[in-house]
XYZ file of C-alpha atoms in Angstrom:
335
model
C 24.841 -30.133 -71.618
C 21.760 -27.931 -72.068
C 20.441 -26.128 -69.026
C 17.359 -27.645 -67.441
C 14.300 -25.436 -67.825
C 11.732 -25.630 -65.032
C 8.191 -24.311 -65.202
C 7.345 -22.142 -62.205
C 3.803 -21.291 -61.090
C 4.094 -18.775 -58.262
C 0.458 -19.213 -57.295
C -1.882 -17.140 -55.163
C -1.707 -15.454 -51.753
C 1.650 -16.222 -50.120
C 2.676 -18.280 -53.188
C 4.912 -15.657 -54.860
C 6.892 -14.924 -51.679
C 7.531 -18.551 -50.729
C 8.374 -19.541 -54.324
C 10.870 -16.638 -54.484
C 12.383 -17.977 -51.265
C 12.803 -21.480 -52.743
C 14.326 -20.113 -55.973
C 16.854 -17.979 -54.054
C 17.876 -21.019 -52.010
C 18.244 -23.194 -55.142
C 20.482 -20.502 -56.642
C 22.585 -20.258 -53.470
C 22.990 -24.056 -53.533
C 24.495 -23.793 -57.022
C 21.510 -24.978 -59.075
C 21.839 -23.531 -62.551
C 18.299 -23.809 -63.900
C 16.392 -21.688 -66.365
C 12.859 -20.827 -65.229
C 9.736 -20.206 -67.263
C 7.070 -18.420 -65.237
C 3.402 -19.059 -66.018
C 0.121 -18.316 -64.244
C -2.650 -20.466 -62.816
C -5.341 -19.926 -60.193
C -6.719 -16.495 -59.294
C -3.694 -14.715 -60.784
C -4.472 -16.337 -64.141
C -8.226 -15.768 -63.797
C -7.671 -12.024 -63.374
C -5.356 -11.805 -66.389
C -6.972 -14.250 -68.826
C -10.401 -15.183 -67.508
C -9.215 -18.791 -67.075
C -7.933 -20.609 -63.995
C -5.622 -22.762 -66.098
C -4.687 -21.059 -69.399
C -3.634 -23.164 -72.395
C -0.217 -21.472 -72.394
C 0.387 -22.777 -68.868
C -0.617 -26.318 -69.865
C 1.679 -26.167 -72.929
C 4.648 -24.931 -70.872
C 4.187 -27.683 -68.252
C 4.040 -30.266 -71.059
C 7.188 -28.883 -72.713
C 9.428 -28.615 -69.645
C 8.085 -31.698 -67.834
C 9.206 -30.415 -64.384
C 7.148 -27.805 -62.525
C 7.558 -26.078 -59.162
C 4.296 -24.613 -57.923
C 2.991 -22.467 -55.117
C -0.474 -22.842 -53.602
C -3.373 -22.089 -55.949
C -6.839 -20.881 -55.045
C -9.834 -22.467 -56.743
C -12.905 -20.269 -56.134
C -15.340 -22.194 -53.915
C -18.544 -23.268 -55.649
C -19.221 -21.271 -58.825
C -18.711 -24.395 -60.918
C -14.898 -24.224 -60.947
C -13.073 -27.562 -60.942
C -10.047 -27.851 -58.647
C -6.947 -26.819 -60.598
C -4.861 -29.463 -58.836
C -7.275 -32.217 -59.883
C -7.312 -30.848 -63.452
C -3.500 -30.862 -63.628
C -3.299 -34.426 -62.293
C -5.754 -35.683 -64.887
C -4.297 -33.628 -67.752
C -0.764 -34.969 -67.213
C -1.551 -38.419 -65.805
C 0.182 -37.555 -62.510
C -0.930 -40.782 -60.907
C 1.415 -40.779 -57.892
C 1.150 -38.232 -55.097
C 4.250 -38.503 -52.897
C 3.972 -36.860 -49.475
C 7.011 -37.354 -47.206
C 7.022 -36.115 -43.618
C 10.148 -35.964 -41.498
C 10.662 -34.552 -38.011
C 12.725 -31.392 -37.702
C 14.129 -30.601 -34.267
C 12.783 -27.243 -33.120
C 9.280 -27.440 -34.536
C 6.297 -27.406 -32.228
C 5.446 -31.004 -33.117
C 4.249 -33.735 -30.767
C 6.809 -36.246 -32.047
C 10.504 -36.008 -32.814
C 11.309 -39.164 -34.786
C 8.792 -39.278 -37.655
C 9.927 -40.387 -41.110
C 6.957 -41.551 -43.191
C 6.168 -41.345 -46.898
C 2.529 -41.530 -48.009
C 2.024 -42.596 -51.621
C -1.478 -41.714 -52.745
C -3.140 -42.749 -55.990
C -3.969 -39.446 -57.624
C -6.383 -40.033 -60.503
C -9.009 -42.627 -59.530
C -11.272 -43.461 -56.591
C -13.631 -40.937 -55.044
C -11.856 -37.934 -56.583
C -12.131 -39.006 -60.212
C -15.311 -36.939 -60.515
C -17.152 -39.873 -62.068
C -20.916 -40.055 -61.649
C -21.489 -37.097 -59.321
C -25.255 -36.662 -59.309
C -27.637 -34.569 -57.230
C -31.358 -35.257 -57.607
C -33.559 -32.485 -58.994
C -35.221 -31.907 -55.638
C -31.802 -31.675 -53.960
C -32.599 -34.442 -51.491
C -30.282 -37.145 -52.761
C -26.684 -37.119 -53.965
C -24.373 -39.825 -55.197
C -20.792 -40.140 -56.336
C -19.004 -43.043 -57.947
C -15.626 -44.480 -57.008
C -13.728 -46.249 -59.778
C -10.620 -48.369 -59.172
C -8.945 -50.231 -62.021
C -6.503 -53.099 -61.762
C -4.048 -51.113 -63.894
C -4.342 -48.015 -61.671
C -3.896 -50.017 -58.473
C -0.933 -51.933 -59.857
C 0.800 -48.743 -61.029
C 0.555 -47.001 -57.673
C 1.511 -50.003 -55.540
C 4.458 -50.817 -57.817
C 5.525 -47.159 -57.601
C 5.492 -47.406 -53.785
C 7.633 -50.562 -53.720
C 10.092 -49.183 -56.281
C 10.454 -46.044 -54.159
C 10.978 -48.180 -51.055
C 13.732 -50.152 -52.783
C 15.393 -47.004 -54.167
C 15.354 -45.176 -50.841
C 16.346 -48.142 -48.694
C 12.988 -48.313 -46.929
C 12.087 -51.464 -45.013
C 8.305 -51.670 -45.016
C 5.250 -50.877 -47.144
C 1.763 -50.698 -45.600
C -1.208 -50.940 -47.974
C -4.155 -49.051 -46.473
C -7.711 -50.006 -47.471
C -11.329 -50.443 -46.383
C -11.931 -53.792 -48.078
C -14.014 -55.059 -45.166
C -16.801 -52.635 -46.189
C -15.965 -51.416 -49.703
C -15.564 -54.958 -50.949
C -15.541 -54.035 -54.643
C -13.239 -51.013 -54.990
C -11.058 -51.274 -51.894
C -11.216 -55.054 -52.297
C -9.659 -54.840 -55.759
C -6.988 -52.433 -54.510
C -6.051 -54.790 -51.675
C -6.002 -57.860 -53.948
C -3.632 -56.116 -56.369
C -1.481 -54.788 -53.489
C -0.997 -58.352 -52.219
C 0.005 -59.551 -55.695
C 2.550 -56.743 -56.124
C 3.954 -57.333 -52.617
C 4.963 -60.858 -53.616
C 7.384 -59.428 -56.198
C 9.299 -57.612 -53.444
C 10.224 -60.255 -50.853
C 13.032 -58.021 -49.546
C 10.480 -55.456 -48.304
C 8.239 -56.177 -45.325
C 4.613 -55.887 -46.490
C 1.667 -55.170 -44.214
C -1.940 -54.179 -44.785
C -4.183 -52.135 -42.540
C -7.765 -50.860 -42.507
C -7.872 -47.069 -42.833
C -9.558 -46.312 -39.489
C -7.046 -48.468 -37.601
C -4.266 -46.713 -39.535
C -5.468 -43.311 -38.284
C -5.404 -44.521 -34.690
C -1.999 -46.175 -35.003
C -0.459 -43.135 -36.721
C -1.364 -41.087 -33.654
C -0.409 -43.706 -31.061
C 2.601 -45.490 -32.575
C 3.705 -43.615 -35.715
C 7.138 -45.271 -35.589
C 5.460 -48.437 -36.929
C 5.086 -46.813 -40.362
C 7.604 -46.372 -43.151
C 5.895 -46.193 -46.569
C 2.088 -46.058 -46.809
C 0.338 -46.730 -50.138
C -3.375 -46.134 -50.563
C -6.229 -44.868 -52.710
C -7.071 -41.249 -53.460
C -9.459 -40.181 -50.681
C -7.698 -42.136 -47.918
C -4.338 -40.822 -49.113
C -5.549 -37.240 -48.966
C -6.680 -37.646 -45.367
C -3.733 -39.745 -44.146
C -1.081 -37.482 -45.693
C -2.536 -34.486 -43.838
C -2.679 -36.514 -40.627
C 1.007 -37.349 -41.125
C 1.771 -33.652 -41.698
C 0.180 -32.988 -38.316
C 2.691 -35.358 -36.709
C 5.621 -33.152 -37.771
C 4.155 -29.723 -37.077
C 1.529 -29.126 -39.761
C 1.163 -28.481 -43.469
C 3.887 -25.834 -43.372
C 6.390 -28.674 -42.927
C 4.976 -30.980 -45.616
C 5.830 -30.965 -49.321
C 4.159 -32.904 -52.111
C 5.124 -34.302 -55.496
C 2.716 -35.335 -58.251
C 4.495 -37.729 -60.585
C 3.445 -39.247 -63.903
C 5.131 -41.049 -66.786
C 6.432 -37.858 -68.410
C 5.704 -34.934 -66.109
C 6.107 -34.073 -62.451
C 4.781 -31.173 -60.374
C 6.330 -30.314 -56.996
C 4.306 -28.148 -54.638
C 3.626 -26.692 -51.234
C 0.637 -28.663 -49.951
C -0.828 -25.916 -47.756
C -3.261 -23.260 -48.948
C -2.590 -19.770 -50.257
C -3.212 -18.058 -46.856
C -4.507 -14.786 -48.353
C -4.781 -13.263 -44.851
C -0.980 -13.053 -44.534
C -0.140 -12.506 -48.224
C 2.286 -9.671 -48.872
C 3.125 -9.294 -45.165
C 6.457 -11.188 -45.200
C 5.180 -13.614 -42.537
C 4.867 -16.976 -44.316
C 7.040 -19.968 -43.496
C 8.470 -21.117 -46.864
C 9.598 -24.543 -45.602
C 6.917 -26.578 -47.407
C 7.869 -25.304 -50.855
C 11.612 -25.457 -50.030
C 11.100 -29.142 -49.162
C 9.150 -29.546 -52.422
C 12.146 -28.123 -54.307
C 14.292 -30.709 -52.482
C 11.932 -33.433 -53.773
C 12.374 -31.943 -57.242
C 16.170 -32.126 -56.964
C 15.961 -35.770 -55.855
C 13.726 -36.497 -58.850
C 16.416 -34.912 -61.074
C 19.106 -37.138 -59.480
C 20.641 -34.170 -57.645
C 20.522 -35.871 -54.249
C 23.702 -34.244 -52.877
C 22.390 -30.722 -53.453
C 19.023 -31.749 -52.014
C 20.734 -33.021 -48.868
C 22.755 -29.799 -48.449
C 19.580 -27.701 -48.557
C 17.751 -30.069 -46.199
C 20.596 -29.880 -43.649
C 20.617 -26.075 -43.874
C 16.843 -25.884 -43.278
C 17.112 -28.380 -40.401
C 19.871 -26.334 -38.776
C 17.923 -23.061 -39.071
C 14.857 -24.626 -37.422
C 16.881 -26.446 -34.751
C 18.842 -23.352 -33.754
C 15.774 -21.093 -33.989
C 17.825 -18.704 -36.109
C 15.450 -16.169 -37.756
C 12.523 -18.600 -37.743
C 8.950 -17.617 -38.586
C 6.161 -17.316 -36.028
C 4.707 -20.780 -36.601
C 8.156 -22.171 -35.718
C 8.278 -20.172 -32.488
C 10.326 -17.294 -33.890
C 9.457 -13.690 -34.720
C 10.980 -13.328 -38.184
C 9.533 -13.265 -41.677
C 9.956 -15.120 -44.958
C 12.970 -13.130 -46.146
C 14.937 -13.466 -42.894
C 14.269 -17.203 -42.754
C 15.403 -17.540 -46.365
C 18.616 -15.624 -45.629
C 19.301 -17.849 -42.615
C 19.151 -20.921 -44.879
C 21.330 -19.233 -47.540
C 23.925 -18.282 -44.896
C 24.375 -22.001 -44.194
C 24.854 -22.876 -47.856
């Protein structure tokens, strides 16, 4: 059997150091992958004058699986977000953001296990109809939801729930106010729910969801929602387990998938061996699960959990005093 080749984008800021950490751990766990390294973000801009070079796009298309560090899109200056560009380019319609409590983190809860499934290509982030008046006094943006887009993402959420033995799917919306777009999403979500009688289906308005996630997060299992709400709710969920450093993300389409750390590039601590690599390690675990390597994924997850629980060589954000390399070695020692 041919070796699996994975595209790797190390990214900006702390990206290279945390990606190196994840790759070392994959190797220690016995993963025999080939890697093709390409650039995007500021690293690519400096080398090629482009944030997302054609060579990078071609390599992602060829290998179909990508592991990526955080990328910096320069603010303003007319640059489009690289993440949004990648999602559109490869039709990565499903953003999968799991959060799970790890004992030993400075989190407010200790029993969180929620997956947020966010539609990635439509809604407020599609970039459709963004207009600012000539005098700069009025701005408008358009949200577009299609029946096909809504059906794809809700079906994806239920299929994931079935596959992972989840009990409940909550469709989150604002159909009471956004009667057209959110209304269509909710209508389609109800239709899809009927095909999965074995899964408990609920629906909730987005503001009530925010409150309930903070007060009674144990009520949630799988959340499925539109682009903007999903962006906000998935970060809220990350806050329940200790922050973005503990939250991975997967962007999945019909023929490509990109697995990433969801936090920023933290240029202030780049090159100082301080960053917590957990987010991108968890993203590599998502990647293994996607490749049907669940046993290896579980071994790595247990090793990470044990390092954090025991406080063995943990980084500062986890209450320790160690750096990226020590933390990585602590995980490898358990593999």
